[in-house]
XYZ file of C-alpha atoms in Angstrom:
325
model
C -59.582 -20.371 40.537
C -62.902 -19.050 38.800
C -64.761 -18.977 41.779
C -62.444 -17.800 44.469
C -64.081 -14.740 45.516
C -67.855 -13.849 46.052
C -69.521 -11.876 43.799
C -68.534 -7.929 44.400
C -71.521 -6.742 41.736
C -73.974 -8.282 39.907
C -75.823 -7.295 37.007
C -74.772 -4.284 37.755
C -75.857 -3.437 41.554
C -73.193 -3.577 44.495
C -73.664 -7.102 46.460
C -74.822 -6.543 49.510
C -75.237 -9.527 52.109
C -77.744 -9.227 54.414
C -76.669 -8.973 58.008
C -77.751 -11.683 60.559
C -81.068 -10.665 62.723
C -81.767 -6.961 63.427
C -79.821 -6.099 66.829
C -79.202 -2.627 68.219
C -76.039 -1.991 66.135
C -76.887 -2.948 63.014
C -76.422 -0.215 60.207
C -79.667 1.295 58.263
C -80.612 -0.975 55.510
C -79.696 0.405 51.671
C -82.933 1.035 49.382
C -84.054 -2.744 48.272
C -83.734 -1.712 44.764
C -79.977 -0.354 44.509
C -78.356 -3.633 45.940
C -77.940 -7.430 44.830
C -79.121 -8.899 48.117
C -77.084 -12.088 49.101
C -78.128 -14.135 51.954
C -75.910 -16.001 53.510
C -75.842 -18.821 56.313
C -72.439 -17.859 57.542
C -74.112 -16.842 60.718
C -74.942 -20.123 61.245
C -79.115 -19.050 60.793
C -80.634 -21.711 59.073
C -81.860 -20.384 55.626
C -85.487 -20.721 56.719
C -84.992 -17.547 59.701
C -82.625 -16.124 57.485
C -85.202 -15.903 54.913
C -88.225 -14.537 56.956
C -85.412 -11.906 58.400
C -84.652 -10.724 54.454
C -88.897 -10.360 53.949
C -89.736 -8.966 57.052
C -86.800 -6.505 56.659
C -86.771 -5.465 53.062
C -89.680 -4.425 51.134
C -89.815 -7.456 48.709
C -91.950 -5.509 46.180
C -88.818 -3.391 45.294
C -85.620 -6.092 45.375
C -84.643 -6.701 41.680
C -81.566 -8.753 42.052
C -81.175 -12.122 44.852
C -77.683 -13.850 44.858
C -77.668 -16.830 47.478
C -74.932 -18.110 48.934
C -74.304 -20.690 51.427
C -77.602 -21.652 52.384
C -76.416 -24.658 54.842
C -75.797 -23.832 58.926
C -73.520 -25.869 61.350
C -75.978 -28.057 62.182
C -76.924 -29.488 58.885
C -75.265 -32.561 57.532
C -72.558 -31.990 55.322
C -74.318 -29.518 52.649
C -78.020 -29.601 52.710
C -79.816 -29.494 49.111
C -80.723 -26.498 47.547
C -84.261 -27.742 46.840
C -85.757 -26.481 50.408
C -84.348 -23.266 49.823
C -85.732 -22.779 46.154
C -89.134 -23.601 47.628
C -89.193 -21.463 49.963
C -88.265 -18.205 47.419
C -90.827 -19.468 44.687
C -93.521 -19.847 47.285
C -93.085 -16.244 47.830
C -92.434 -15.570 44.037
C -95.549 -12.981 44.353
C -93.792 -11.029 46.283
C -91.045 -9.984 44.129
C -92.441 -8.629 41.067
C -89.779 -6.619 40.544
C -87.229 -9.604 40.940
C -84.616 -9.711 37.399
C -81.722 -11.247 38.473
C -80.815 -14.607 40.448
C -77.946 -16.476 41.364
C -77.653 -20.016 43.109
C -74.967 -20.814 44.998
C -72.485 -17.519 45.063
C -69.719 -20.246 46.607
C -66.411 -20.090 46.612
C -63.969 -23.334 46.751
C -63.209 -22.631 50.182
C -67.013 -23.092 51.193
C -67.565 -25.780 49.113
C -66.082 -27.942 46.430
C -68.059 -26.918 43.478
C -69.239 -30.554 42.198
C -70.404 -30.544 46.227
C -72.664 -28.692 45.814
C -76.546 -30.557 46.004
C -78.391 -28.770 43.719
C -81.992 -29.435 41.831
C -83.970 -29.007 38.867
C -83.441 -25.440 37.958
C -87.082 -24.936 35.756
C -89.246 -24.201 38.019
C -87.129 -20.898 38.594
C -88.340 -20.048 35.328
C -91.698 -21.139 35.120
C -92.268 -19.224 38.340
C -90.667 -16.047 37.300
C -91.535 -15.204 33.560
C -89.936 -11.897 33.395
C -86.614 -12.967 35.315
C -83.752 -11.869 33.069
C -80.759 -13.156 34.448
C -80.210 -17.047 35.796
C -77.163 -18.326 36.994
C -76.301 -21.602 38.399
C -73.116 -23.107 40.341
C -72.901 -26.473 41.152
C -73.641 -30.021 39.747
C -73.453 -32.382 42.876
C -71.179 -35.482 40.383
C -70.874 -36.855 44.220
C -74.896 -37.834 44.328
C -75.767 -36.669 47.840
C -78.114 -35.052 47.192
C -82.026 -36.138 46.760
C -82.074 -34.974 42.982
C -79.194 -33.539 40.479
C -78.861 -30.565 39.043
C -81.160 -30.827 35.720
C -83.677 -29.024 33.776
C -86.932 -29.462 30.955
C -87.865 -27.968 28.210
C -89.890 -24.666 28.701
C -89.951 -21.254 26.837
C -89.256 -18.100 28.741
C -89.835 -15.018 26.826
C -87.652 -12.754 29.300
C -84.737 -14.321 29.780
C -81.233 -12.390 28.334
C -78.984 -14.103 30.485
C -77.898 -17.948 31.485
C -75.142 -19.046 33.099
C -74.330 -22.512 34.409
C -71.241 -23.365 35.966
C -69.925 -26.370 37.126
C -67.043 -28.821 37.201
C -69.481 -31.826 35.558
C -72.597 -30.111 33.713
C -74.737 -33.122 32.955
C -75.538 -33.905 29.521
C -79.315 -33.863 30.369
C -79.241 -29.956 31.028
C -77.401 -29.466 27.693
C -79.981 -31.447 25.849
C -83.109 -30.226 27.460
C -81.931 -26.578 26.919
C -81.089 -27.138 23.419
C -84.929 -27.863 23.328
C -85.968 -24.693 25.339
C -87.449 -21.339 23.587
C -85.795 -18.698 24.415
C -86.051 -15.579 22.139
C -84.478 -13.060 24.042
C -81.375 -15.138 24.972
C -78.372 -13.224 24.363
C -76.109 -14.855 26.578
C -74.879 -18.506 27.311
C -72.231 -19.280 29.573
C -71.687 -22.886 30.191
C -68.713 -24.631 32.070
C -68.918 -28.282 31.002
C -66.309 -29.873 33.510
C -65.184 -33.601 32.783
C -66.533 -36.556 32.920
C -65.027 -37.831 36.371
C -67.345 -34.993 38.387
C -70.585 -35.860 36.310
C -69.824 -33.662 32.938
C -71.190 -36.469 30.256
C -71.741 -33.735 27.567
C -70.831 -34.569 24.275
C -70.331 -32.984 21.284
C -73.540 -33.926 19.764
C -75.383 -32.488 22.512
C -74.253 -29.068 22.062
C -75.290 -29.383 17.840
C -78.852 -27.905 18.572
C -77.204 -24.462 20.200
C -75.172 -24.106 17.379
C -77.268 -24.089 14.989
C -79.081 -21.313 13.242
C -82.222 -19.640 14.906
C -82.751 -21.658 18.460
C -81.394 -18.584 19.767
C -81.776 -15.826 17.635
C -81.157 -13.338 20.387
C -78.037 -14.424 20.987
C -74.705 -12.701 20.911
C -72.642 -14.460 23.174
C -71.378 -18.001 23.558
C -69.502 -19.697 26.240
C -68.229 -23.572 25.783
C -66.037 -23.593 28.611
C -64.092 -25.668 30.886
C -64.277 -28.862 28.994
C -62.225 -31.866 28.227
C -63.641 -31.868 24.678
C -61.952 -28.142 24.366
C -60.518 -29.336 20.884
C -63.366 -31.319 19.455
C -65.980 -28.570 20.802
C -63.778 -25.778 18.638
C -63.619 -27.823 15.634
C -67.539 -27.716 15.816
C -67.967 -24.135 16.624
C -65.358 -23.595 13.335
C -68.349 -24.657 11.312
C -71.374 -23.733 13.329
C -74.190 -21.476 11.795
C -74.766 -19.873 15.468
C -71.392 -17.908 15.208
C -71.943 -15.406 12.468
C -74.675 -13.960 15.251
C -72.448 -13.790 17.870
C -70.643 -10.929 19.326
C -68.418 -12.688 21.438
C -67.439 -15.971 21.680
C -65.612 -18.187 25.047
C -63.690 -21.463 24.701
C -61.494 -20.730 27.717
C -61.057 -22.928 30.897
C -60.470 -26.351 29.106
C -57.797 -28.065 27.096
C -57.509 -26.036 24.354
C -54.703 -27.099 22.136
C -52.995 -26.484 18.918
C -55.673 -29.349 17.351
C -58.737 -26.913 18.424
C -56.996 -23.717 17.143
C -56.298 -25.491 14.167
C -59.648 -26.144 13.454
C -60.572 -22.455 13.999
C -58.152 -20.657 12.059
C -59.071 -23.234 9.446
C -62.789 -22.880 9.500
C -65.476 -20.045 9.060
C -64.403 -16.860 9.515
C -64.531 -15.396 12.782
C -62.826 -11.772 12.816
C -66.623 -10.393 12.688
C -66.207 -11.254 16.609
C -65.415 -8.413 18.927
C -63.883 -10.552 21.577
C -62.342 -14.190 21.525
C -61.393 -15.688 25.092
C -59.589 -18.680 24.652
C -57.885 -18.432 28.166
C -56.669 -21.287 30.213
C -55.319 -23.330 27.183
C -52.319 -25.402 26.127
C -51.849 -23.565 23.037
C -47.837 -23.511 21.820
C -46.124 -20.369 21.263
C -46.003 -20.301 17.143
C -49.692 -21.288 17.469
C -50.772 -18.830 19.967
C -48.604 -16.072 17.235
C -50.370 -17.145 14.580
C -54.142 -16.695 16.638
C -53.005 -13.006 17.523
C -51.640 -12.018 13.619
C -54.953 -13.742 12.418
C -57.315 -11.593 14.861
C -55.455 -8.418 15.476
C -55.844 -6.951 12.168
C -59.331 -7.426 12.413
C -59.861 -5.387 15.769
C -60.659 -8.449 17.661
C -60.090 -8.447 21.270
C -58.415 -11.851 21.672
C -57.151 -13.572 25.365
C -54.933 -15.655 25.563
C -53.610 -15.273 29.300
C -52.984 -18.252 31.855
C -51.111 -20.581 29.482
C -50.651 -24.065 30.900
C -48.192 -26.873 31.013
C -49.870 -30.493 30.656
C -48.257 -32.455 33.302
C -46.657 -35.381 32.599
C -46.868 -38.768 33.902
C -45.388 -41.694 32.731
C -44.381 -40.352 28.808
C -47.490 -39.326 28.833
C -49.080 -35.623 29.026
C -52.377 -34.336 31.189
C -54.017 -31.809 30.366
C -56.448 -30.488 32.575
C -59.908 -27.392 32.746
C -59.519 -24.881 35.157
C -62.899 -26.058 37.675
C -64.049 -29.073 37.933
C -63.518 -30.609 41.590
């Protein structure tokens, strides 16, 4: 499982989650700047103490790096929405001008089911912070409990280098609306696309505007991932203007099979590419020979670990992405 651990760094800083209200034995506090802070509702705080504990606590003016995690106590319904937690950390945007780096929803699949998760509209995270580096996103809510789905609108952010969004169902709507975003200093894009059963409604045709050339010009890696549409997403990448910018490239997590890797030993060439990560796939032995002679040569670091079996039902054969309840 992608997501079966909590983060143990992030974007470089050790992850360190706040402990529950100051008491006589708790530990001295690390400098606000050398730590990811996560917060945490595991001590069944609701998020609103737990948050006026983190800025009474820490000076705010020095955190760079905020990775939330459960934000729901035993008292709340199921899994509250994100969207009262978001407001409460952009109503104190001002006091983080040193903030880079965010994450929503550091969950694992013990916690929570990741398309469980009740998120909101992630843009005003980036209208509110315009020199906020790093974004990423976990969740989708395909169950629709909560009062509004992940999504996201157009904007331009002239900051932002990295953007992650994972889920079991992304929703085509965030695809579309980012392919319409500006952002110049994008260079990476991680997206898990899920299936359609948990919300993921991508297509193909959503995805043409990030590969083509100069929405991103930043860019330098590119993550499709986790999709049902592993083969028909890799026979569009084989011809997409995006990849002769890119670095490193991810079709892993989905249903990669000998169709898709077809398509890219048969399209542009792509040993320009430091690293190719095609794991979690369904790729046949001869094929998965003939992606190593075709890369190795060229120095590219290629994975193709955790090959699956499609399950079979019926005469017929499953395949199946890594995440997506």
């Amino acid at each position: 499982m992608a997501f079966a651990r909590h983060f143990d760094t992030f974007r470089g800083l050790p992850v360190f989650t706040l402990p529950g209200l100051p008491g006589s034995r708790e530990k001295p506090l690390p400098a606000a700047g050398g730590v990811a802070w996560r917060l945490d509702c595991a001590w069944d705080l609701p998020f609103a103490e737990l948050w006026r504990s983190f800025t009474d606590r820490v000076p705010s003016t020095e955190v760079r790096t905020l990775v939330i995690g459960p934000w729901w106590d035993e008292e709340d319904d199921e899994y509250s929405d994100l969207r009262p937690v978001l407001e409460l950390i952009l109503a104190d945007a001002e006091r983080f001008p040193a903030l880079r780096a965010l994450f929503l929803a550091d969950v694992t699949r013990e916690e929570c089911e990741i398309s469980w998760l009740r998120l909101t509209d992630a843009t005003p995270v980036l209208e509110t912070f315009p020199l906020l580096q790093e974004l990423g996103v976990r969740g989708g809510d395909s169950q629709g409990l909560g009062e509004e789905p992940l999504s996201l609108r157009p904007v331009r952010h002239d900051a932002l280098r990295v953007l992650r969004f994972e889920s079991g169902g992304l929703p085509g709507q965030v695809v579309r609306a980012l392919g319409a975003c500006e952002l110049p200093a994008l260079e990476h894009l991680e997206l898990w696309l899920g299936v359609s059963q948990y919300g993921g409604d991508t297509t193909v045709a959503d995805l043409a505007p990030l590969l083509a050339h100069g929405r991103f010009p930043a860019l330098r890696h590119l993550g499709l991932q986790d999709s049902e549409l592993q083969d028909e997403i890799a026979a569009a990448v084989a011809s997409a203007p995006v990849v002769a910018q890119l670095e490193s490239l991810s079709l892993s997590m989905g249903t990669l099979t000998d169709t898709g890797a077809e398509a890219l030993l048969g399209g542009q060439p792509l040993t320009h590419l430091e690293r190719l990560d095609l794991h979690h796939h369904f790729l046949s032995e001869s094929m998965a020979d003939r992606i190593r002679t075709a890369f190795g040569p060229a120095g590219t670091e290629v994975d193709l670990s955790d090959r699956q079996a499609p399950h079979r039902w019926r005469d017929e054969e499953w395949h199946y992405v890594a995440v997506s309840e």
